[in-house]
mmCIF file of N, CA and C in Angstrom:
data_model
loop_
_atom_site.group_PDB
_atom_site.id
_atom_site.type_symbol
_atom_site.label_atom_id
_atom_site.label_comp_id
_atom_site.label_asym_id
_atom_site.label_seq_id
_atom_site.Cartn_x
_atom_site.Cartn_y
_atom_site.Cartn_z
ATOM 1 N N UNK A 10 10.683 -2.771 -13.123
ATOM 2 C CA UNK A 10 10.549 -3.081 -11.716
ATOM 3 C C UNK A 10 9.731 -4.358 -11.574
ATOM 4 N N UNK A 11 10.174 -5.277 -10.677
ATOM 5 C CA UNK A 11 9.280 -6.650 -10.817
ATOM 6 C C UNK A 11 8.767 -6.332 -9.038
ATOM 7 N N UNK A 12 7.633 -7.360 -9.133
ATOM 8 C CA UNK A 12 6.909 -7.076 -7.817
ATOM 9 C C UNK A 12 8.334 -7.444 -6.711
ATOM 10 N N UNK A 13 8.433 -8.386 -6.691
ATOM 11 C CA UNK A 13 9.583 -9.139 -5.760
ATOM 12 C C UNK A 13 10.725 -7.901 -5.222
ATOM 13 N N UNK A 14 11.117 -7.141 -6.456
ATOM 14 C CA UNK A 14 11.943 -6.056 -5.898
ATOM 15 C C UNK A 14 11.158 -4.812 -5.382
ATOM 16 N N UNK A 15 9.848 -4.732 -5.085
ATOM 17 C CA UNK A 15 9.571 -3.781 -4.243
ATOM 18 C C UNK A 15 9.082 -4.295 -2.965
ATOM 19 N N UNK A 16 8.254 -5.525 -3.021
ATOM 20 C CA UNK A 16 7.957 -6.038 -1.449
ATOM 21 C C UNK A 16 8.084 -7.671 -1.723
ATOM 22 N N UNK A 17 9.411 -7.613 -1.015
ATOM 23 C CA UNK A 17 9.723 -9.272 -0.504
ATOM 24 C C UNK A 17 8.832 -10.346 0.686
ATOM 25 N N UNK A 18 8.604 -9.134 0.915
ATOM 26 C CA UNK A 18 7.539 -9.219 2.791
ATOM 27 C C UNK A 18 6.370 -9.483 2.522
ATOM 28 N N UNK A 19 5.369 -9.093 3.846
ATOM 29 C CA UNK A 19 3.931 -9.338 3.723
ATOM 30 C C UNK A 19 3.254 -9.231 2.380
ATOM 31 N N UNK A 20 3.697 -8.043 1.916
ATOM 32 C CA UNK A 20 2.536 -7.605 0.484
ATOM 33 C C UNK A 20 3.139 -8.856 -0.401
ATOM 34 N N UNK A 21 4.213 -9.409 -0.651
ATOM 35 C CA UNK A 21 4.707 -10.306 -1.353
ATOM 36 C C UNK A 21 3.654 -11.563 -1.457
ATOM 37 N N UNK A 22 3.719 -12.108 -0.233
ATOM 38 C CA UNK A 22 2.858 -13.294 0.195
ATOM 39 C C UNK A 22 1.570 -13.132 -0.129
ATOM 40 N N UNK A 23 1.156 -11.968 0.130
ATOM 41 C CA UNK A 23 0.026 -11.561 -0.366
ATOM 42 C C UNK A 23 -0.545 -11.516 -1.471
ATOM 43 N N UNK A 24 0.433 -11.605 -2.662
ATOM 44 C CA UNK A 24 0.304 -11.398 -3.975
ATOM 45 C C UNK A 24 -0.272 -9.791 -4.970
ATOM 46 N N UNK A 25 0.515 -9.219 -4.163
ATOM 47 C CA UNK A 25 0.013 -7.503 -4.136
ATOM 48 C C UNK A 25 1.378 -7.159 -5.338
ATOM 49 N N UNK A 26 0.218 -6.774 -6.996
ATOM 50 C CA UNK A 26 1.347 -6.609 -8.084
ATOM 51 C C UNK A 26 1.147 -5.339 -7.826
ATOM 52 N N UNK A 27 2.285 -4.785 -8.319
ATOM 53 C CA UNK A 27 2.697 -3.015 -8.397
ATOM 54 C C UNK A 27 2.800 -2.523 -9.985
ATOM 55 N N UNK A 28 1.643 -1.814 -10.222
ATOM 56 C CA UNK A 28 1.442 -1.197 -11.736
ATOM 57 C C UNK A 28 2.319 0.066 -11.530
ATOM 58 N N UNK A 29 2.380 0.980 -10.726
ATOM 59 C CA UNK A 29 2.778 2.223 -10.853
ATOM 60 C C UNK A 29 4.009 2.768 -9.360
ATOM 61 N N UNK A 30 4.657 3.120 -9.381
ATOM 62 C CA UNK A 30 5.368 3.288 -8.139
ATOM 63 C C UNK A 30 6.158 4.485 -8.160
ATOM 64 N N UNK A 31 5.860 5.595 -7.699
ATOM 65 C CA UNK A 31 6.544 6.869 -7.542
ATOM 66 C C UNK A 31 6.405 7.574 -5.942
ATOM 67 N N UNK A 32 7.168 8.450 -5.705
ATOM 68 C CA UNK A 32 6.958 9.374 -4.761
ATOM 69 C C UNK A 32 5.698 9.991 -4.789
ATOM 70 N N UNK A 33 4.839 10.203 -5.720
ATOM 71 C CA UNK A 33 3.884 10.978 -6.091
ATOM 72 C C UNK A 33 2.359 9.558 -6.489
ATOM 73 N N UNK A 34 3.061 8.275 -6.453
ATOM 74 C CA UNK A 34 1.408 7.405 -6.712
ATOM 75 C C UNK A 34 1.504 6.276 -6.327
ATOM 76 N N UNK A 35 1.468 5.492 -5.752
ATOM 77 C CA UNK A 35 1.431 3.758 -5.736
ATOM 78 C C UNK A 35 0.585 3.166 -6.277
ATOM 79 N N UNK A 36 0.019 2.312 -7.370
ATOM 80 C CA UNK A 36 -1.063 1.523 -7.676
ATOM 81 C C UNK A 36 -0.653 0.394 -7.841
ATOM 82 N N UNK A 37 -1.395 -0.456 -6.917
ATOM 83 C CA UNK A 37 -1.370 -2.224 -6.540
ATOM 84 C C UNK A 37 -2.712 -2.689 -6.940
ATOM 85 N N UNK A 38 -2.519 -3.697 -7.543
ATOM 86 C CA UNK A 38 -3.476 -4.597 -7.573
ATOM 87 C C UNK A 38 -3.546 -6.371 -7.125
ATOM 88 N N UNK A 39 -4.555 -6.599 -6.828
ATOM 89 C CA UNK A 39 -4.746 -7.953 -6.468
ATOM 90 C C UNK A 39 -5.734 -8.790 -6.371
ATOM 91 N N UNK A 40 -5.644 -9.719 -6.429
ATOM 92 C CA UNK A 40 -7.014 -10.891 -6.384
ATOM 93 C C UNK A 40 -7.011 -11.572 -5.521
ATOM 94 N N UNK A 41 -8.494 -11.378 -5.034
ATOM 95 C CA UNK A 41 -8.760 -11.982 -3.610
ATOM 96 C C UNK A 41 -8.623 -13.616 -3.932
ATOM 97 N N UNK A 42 -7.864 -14.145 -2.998
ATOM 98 C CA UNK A 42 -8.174 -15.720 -2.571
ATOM 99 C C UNK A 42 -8.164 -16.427 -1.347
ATOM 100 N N UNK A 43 -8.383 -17.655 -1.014
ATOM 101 C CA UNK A 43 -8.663 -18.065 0.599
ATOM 102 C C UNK A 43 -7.792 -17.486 1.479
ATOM 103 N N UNK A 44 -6.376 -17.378 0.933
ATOM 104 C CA UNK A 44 -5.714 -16.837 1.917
ATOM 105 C C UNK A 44 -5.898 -15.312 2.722
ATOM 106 N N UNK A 45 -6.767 -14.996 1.574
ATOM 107 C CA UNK A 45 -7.256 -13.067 1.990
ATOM 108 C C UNK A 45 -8.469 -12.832 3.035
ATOM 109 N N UNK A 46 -9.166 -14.605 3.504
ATOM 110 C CA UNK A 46 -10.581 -14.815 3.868
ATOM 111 C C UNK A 46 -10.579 -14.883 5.085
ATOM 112 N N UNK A 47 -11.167 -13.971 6.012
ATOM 113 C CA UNK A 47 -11.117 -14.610 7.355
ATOM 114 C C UNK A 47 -12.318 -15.772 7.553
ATOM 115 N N UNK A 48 -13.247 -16.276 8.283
ATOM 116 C CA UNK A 48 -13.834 -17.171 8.588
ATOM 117 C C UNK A 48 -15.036 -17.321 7.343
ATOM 118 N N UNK A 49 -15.973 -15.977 7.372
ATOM 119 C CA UNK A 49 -17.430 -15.704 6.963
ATOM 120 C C UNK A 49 -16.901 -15.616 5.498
ATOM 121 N N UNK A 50 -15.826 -16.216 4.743
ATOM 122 C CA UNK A 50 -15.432 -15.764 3.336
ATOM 123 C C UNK A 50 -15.682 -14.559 2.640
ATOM 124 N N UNK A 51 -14.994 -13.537 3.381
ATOM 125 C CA UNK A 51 -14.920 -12.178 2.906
ATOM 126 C C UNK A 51 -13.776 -11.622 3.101
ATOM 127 N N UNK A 52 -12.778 -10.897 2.839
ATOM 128 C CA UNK A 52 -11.243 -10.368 2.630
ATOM 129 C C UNK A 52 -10.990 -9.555 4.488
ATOM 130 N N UNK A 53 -10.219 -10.025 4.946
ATOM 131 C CA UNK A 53 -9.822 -9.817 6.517
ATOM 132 C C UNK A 53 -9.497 -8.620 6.229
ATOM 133 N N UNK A 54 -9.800 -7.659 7.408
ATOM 134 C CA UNK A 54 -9.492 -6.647 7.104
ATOM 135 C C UNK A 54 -7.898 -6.545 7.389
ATOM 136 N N UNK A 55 -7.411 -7.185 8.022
ATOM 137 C CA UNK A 55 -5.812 -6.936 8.137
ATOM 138 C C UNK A 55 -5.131 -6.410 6.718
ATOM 139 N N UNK A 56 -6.146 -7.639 5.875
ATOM 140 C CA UNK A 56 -5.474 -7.558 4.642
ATOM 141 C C UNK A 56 -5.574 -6.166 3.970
ATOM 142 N N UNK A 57 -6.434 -5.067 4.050
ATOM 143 C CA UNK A 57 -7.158 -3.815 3.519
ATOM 144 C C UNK A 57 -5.851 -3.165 4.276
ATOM 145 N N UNK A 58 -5.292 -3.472 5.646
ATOM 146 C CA UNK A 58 -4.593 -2.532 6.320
ATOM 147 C C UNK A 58 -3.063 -2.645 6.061
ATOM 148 N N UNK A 59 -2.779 -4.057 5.542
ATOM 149 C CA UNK A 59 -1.598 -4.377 4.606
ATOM 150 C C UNK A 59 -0.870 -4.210 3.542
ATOM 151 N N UNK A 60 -2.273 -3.926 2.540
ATOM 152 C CA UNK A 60 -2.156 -3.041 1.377
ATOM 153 C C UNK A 60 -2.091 -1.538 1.439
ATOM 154 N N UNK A 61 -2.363 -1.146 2.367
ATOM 155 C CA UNK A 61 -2.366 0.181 2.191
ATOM 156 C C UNK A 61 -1.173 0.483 3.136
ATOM 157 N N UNK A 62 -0.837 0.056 4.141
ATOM 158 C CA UNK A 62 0.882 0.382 4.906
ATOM 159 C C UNK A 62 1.668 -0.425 3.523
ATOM 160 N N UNK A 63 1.632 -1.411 2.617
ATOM 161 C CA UNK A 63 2.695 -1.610 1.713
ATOM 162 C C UNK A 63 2.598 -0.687 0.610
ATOM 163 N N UNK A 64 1.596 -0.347 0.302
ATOM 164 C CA UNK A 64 1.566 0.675 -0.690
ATOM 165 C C UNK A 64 2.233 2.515 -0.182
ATOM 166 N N UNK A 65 1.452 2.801 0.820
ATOM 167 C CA UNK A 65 2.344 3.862 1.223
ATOM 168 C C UNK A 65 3.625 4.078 1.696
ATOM 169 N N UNK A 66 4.264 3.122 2.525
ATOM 170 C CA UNK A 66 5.189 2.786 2.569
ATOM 171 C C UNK A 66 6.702 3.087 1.423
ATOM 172 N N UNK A 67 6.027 1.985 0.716
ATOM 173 C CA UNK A 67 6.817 1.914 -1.215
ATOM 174 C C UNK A 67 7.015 3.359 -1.583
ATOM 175 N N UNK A 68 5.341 4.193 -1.588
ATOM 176 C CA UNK A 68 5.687 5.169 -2.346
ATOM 177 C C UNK A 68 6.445 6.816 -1.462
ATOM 178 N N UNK A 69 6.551 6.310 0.017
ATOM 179 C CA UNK A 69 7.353 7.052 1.076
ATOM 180 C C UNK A 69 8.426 6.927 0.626
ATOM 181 N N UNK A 70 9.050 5.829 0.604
ATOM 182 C CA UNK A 70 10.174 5.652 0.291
ATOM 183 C C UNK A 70 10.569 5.748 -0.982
ATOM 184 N N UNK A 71 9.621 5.807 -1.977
ATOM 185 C CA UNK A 71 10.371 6.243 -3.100
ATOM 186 C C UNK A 71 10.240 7.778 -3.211
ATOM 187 N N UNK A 72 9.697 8.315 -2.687
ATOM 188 C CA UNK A 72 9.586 10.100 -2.821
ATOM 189 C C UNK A 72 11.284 10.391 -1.944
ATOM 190 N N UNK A 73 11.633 9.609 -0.607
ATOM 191 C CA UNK A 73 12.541 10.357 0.454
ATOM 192 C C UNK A 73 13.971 9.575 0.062
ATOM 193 N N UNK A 74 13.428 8.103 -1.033
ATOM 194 C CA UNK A 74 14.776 7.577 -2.253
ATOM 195 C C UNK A 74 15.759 7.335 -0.473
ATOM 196 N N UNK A 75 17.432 7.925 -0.971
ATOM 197 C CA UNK A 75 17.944 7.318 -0.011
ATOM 198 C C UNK A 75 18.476 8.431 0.945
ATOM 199 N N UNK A 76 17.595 8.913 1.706
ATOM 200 C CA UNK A 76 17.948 10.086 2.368
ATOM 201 C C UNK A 76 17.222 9.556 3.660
ATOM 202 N N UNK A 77 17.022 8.296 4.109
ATOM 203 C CA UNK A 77 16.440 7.898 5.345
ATOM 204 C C UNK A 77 15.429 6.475 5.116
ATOM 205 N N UNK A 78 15.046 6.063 6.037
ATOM 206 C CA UNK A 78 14.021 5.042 5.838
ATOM 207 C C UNK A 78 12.908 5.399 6.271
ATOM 208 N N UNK A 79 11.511 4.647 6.216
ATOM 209 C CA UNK A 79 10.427 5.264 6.076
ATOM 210 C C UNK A 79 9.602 3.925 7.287
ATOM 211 N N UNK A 80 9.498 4.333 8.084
ATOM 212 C CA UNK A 80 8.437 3.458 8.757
ATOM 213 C C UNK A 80 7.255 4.090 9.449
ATOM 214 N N UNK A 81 6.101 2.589 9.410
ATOM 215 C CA UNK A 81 5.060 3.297 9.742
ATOM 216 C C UNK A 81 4.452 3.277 11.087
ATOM 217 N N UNK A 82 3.462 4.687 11.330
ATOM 218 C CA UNK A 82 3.655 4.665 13.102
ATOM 219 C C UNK A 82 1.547 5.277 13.206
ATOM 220 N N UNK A 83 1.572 4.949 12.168
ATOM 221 C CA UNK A 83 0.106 4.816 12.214
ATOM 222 C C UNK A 83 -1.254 4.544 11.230
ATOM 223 N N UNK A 84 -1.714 3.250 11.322
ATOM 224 C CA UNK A 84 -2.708 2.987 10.002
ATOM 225 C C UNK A 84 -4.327 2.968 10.508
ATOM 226 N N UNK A 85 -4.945 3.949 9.796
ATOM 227 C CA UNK A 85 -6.673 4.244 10.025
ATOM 228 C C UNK A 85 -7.020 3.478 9.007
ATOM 229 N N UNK A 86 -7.777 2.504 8.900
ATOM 230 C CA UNK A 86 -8.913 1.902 7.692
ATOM 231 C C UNK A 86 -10.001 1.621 8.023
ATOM 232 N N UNK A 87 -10.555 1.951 6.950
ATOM 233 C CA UNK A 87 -12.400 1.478 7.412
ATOM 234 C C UNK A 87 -12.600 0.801 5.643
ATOM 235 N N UNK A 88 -13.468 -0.294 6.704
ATOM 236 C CA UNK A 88 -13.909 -1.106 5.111
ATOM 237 C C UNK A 88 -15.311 -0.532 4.921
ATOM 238 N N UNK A 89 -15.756 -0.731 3.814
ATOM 239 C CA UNK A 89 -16.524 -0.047 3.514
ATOM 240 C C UNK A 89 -17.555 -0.971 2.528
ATOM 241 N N UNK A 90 -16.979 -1.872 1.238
ATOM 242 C CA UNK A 90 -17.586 -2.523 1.035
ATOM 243 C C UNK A 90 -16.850 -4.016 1.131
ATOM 244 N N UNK A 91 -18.013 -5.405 1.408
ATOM 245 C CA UNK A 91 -17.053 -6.711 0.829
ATOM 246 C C UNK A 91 -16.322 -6.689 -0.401
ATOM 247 N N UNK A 92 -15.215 -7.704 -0.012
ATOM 248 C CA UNK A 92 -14.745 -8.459 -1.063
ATOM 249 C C UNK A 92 -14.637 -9.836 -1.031
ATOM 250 N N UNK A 93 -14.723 -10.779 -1.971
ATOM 251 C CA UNK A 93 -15.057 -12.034 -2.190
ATOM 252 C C UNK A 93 -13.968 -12.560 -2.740
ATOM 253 N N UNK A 94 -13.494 -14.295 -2.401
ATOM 254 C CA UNK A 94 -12.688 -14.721 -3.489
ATOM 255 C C UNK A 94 -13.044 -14.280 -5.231
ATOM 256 N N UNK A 95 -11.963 -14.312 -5.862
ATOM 257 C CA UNK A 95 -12.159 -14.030 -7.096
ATOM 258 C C UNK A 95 -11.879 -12.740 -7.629
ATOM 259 N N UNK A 96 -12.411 -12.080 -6.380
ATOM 260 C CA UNK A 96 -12.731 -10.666 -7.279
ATOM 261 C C UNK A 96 -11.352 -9.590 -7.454
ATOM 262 N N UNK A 97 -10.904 -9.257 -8.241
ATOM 263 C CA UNK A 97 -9.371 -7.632 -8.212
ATOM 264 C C UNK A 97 -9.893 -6.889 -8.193
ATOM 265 N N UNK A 98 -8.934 -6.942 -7.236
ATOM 266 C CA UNK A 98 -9.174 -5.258 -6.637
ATOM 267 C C UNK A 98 -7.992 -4.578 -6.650
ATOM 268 N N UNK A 99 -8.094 -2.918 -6.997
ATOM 269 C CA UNK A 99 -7.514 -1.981 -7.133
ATOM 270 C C UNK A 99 -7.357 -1.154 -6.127
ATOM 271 N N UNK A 100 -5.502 -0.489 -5.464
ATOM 272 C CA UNK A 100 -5.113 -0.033 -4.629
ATOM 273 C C UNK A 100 -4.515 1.079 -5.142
ATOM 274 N N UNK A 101 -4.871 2.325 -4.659
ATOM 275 C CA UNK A 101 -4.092 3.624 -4.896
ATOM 276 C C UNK A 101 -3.948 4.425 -3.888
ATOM 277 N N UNK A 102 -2.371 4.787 -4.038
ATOM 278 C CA UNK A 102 -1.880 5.333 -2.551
ATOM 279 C C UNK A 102 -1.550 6.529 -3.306
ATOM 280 N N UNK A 103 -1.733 8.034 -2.428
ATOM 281 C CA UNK A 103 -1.312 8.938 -3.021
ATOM 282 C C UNK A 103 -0.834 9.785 -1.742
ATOM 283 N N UNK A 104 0.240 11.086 -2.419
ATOM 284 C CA UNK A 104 0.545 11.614 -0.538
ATOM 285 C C UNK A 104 -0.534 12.918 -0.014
ATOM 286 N N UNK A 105 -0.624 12.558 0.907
ATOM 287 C CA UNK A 105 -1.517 13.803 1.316
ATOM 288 C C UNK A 105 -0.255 15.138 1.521
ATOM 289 N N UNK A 106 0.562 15.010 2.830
ATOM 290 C CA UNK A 106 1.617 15.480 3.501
ATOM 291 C C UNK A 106 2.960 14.532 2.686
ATOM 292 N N UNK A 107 4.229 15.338 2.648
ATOM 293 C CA UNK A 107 4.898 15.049 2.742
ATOM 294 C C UNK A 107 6.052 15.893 3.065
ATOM 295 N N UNK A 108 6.679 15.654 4.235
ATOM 296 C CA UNK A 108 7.744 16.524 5.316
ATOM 297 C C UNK A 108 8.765 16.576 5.329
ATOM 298 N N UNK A 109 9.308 17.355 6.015
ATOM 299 C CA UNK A 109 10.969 16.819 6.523
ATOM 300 C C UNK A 109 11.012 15.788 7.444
ATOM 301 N N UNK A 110 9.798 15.230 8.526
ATOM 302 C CA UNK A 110 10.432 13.990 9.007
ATOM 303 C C UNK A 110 9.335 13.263 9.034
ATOM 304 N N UNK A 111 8.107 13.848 8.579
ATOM 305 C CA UNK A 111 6.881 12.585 8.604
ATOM 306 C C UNK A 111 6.095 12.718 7.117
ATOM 307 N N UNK A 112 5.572 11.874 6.736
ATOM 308 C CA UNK A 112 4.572 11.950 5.345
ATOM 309 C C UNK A 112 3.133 10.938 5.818
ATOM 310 N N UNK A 113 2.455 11.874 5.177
ATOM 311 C CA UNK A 113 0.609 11.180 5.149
ATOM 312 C C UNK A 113 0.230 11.175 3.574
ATOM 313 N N UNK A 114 -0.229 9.232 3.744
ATOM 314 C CA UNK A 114 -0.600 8.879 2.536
ATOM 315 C C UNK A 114 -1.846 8.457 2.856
ATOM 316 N N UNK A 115 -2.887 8.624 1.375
ATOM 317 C CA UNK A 115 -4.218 8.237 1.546
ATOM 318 C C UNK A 115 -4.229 7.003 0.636
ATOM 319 N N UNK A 116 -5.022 5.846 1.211
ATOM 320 C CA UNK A 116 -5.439 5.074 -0.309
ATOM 321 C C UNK A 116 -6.857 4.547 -0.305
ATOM 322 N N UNK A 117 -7.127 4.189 -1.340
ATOM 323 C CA UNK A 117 -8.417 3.617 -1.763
ATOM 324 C C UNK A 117 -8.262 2.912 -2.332
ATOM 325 N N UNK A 118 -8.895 1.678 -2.324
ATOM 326 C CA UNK A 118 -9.455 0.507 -2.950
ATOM 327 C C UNK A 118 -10.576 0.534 -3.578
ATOM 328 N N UNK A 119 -10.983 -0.109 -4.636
ATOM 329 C CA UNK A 119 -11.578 -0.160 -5.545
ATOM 330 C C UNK A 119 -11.679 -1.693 -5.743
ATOM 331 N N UNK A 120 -13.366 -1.822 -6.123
ATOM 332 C CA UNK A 120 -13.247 -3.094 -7.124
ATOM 333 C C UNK A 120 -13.522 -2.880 -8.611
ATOM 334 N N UNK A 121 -14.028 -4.018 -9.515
ATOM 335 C CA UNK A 121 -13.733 -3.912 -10.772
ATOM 336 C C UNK A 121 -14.580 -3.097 -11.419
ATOM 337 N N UNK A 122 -15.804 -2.946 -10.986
ATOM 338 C CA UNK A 122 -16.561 -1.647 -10.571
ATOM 339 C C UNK A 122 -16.658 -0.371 -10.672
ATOM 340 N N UNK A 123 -15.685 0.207 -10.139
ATOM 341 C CA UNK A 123 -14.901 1.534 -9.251
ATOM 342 C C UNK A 123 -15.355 1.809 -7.637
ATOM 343 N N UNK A 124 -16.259 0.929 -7.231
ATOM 344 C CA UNK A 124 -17.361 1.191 -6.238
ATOM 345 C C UNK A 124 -15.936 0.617 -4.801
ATOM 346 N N UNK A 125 -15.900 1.446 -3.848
ATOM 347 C CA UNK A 125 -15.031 1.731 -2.918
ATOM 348 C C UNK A 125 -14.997 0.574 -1.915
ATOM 349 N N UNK A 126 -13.885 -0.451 -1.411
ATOM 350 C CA UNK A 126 -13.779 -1.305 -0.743
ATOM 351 C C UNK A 126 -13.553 -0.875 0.569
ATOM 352 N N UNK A 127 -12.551 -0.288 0.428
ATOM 353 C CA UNK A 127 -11.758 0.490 1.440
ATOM 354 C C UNK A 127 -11.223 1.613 1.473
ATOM 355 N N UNK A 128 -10.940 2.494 2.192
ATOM 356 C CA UNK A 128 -9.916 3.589 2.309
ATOM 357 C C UNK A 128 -9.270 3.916 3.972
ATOM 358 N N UNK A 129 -8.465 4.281 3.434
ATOM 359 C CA UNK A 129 -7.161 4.044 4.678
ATOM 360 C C UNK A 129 -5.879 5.430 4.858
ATOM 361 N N UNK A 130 -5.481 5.882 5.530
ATOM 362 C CA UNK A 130 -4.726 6.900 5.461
ATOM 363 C C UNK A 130 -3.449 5.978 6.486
ATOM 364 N N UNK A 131 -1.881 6.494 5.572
ATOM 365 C CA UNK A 131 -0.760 5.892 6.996
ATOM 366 C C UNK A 131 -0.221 6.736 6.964
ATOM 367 N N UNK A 132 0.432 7.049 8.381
ATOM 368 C CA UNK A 132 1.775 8.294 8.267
ATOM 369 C C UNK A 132 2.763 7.419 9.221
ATOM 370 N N UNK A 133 3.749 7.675 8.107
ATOM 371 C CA UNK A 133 5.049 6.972 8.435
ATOM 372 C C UNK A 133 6.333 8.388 8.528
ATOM 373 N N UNK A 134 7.281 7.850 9.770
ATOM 374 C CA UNK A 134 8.072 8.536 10.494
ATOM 375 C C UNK A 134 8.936 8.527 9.160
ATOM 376 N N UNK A 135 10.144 9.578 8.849
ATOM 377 C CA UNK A 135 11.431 9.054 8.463
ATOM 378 C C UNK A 135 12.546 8.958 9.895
ATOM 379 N N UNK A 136 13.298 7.519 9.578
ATOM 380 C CA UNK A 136 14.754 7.497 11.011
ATOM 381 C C UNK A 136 15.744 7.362 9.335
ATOM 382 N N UNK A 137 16.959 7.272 10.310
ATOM 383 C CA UNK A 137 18.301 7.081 9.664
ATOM 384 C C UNK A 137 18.157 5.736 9.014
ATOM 385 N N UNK A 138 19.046 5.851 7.971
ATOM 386 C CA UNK A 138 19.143 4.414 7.270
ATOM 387 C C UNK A 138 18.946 4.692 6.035
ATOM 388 N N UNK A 139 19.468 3.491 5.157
ATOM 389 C CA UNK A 139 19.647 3.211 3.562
ATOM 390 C C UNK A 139 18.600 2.683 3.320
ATOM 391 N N UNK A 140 17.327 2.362 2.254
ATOM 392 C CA UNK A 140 16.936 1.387 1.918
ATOM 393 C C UNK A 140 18.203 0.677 1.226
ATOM 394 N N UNK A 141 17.392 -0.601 1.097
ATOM 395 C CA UNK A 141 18.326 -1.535 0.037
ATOM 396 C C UNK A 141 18.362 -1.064 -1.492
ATOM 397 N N UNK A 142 19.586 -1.539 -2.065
ATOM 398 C CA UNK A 142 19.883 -0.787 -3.170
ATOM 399 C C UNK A 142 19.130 -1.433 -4.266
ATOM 400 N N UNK A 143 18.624 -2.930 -4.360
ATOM 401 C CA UNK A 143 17.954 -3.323 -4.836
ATOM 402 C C UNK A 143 16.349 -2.644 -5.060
ATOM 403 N N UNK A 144 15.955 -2.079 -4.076
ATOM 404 C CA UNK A 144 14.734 -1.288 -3.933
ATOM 405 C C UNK A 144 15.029 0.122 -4.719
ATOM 406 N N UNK A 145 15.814 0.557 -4.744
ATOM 407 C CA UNK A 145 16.649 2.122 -5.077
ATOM 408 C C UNK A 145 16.386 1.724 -6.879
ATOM 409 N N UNK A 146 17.439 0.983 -7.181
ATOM 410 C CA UNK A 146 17.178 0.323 -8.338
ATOM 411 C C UNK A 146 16.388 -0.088 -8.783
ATOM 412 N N UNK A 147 14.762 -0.378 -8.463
ATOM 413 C CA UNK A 147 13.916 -0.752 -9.137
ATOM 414 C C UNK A 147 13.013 -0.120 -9.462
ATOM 415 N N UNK A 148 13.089 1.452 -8.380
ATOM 416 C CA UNK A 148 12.045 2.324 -8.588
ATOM 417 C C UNK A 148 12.911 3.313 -10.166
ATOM 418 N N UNK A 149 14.232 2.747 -9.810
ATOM 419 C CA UNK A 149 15.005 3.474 -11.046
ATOM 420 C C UNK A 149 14.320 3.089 -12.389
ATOM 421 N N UNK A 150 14.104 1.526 -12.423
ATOM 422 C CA UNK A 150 14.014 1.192 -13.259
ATOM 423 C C UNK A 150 12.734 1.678 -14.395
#
């Protein structure tokens, strides 16, 4: 599975690599740089709330595969500690819930540390629809 075939989108740009990807785990990692900085050079939190809707997301959709699509209809994060250019940091999404039409994922961030950046919970709806087969195929892979 290469990053590109799981998020073409935001997490892409972002530079958010994917070590692990199942129905059952997501682990992303990444390294902070200017682009992650809001003003005071510390990681925006958008970005904490990006990683964790792309990470749960991924691993929604790879648990519900092609039996619907997976979108999300609500993200809680609280930062907890900074992050600085330079530093990787570690993302793990795991499911809390997972339903017949909604799933709740938790994740945490980590720095190199183990000491907690962030944590975030999303629950995303399933509607009708295919993912792309390219996506289908990579979690195959």
């Amino acid at each position: 599975m290469t990053d590109a075939q799981m998020d073409s989108g935001l997490g892409g740009v972002l530079g958010f690599r994917y070590e692990e990807v199942s129905g059952g785990s997501v682990v992303a990692t990444w390294t902070v740089g200017p682009q992650h900085l809001q003003p005071f050079g510390i990681v925006h939190g958008g970005v904490h709330c990006a990683v964790n809707e792309s990470t749960a997301s991924i691993g929604a959709q790879a648990w519900l595969r092609d039996q619907g699509l997976v979108v999300g209809v609500n993200n809680n994060t609280d930062f907890l500690r900074q992050a600085r250019s330079g530093e990787t940091l570690r993302s793990v999404a795991t499911p809390i819930h997972q339903g017949r039409t909604t799933q709740l994922w938790e994740i945490e961030t980590t720095n190199a540390e183990g000491k907690l950046v962030s944590r975030g919970q999303v629950r995303l709806a399933h509607i009708p629809g295919t993912p792309p087969p390219e996506f289908l195929a990579a979690i195959d892979a």
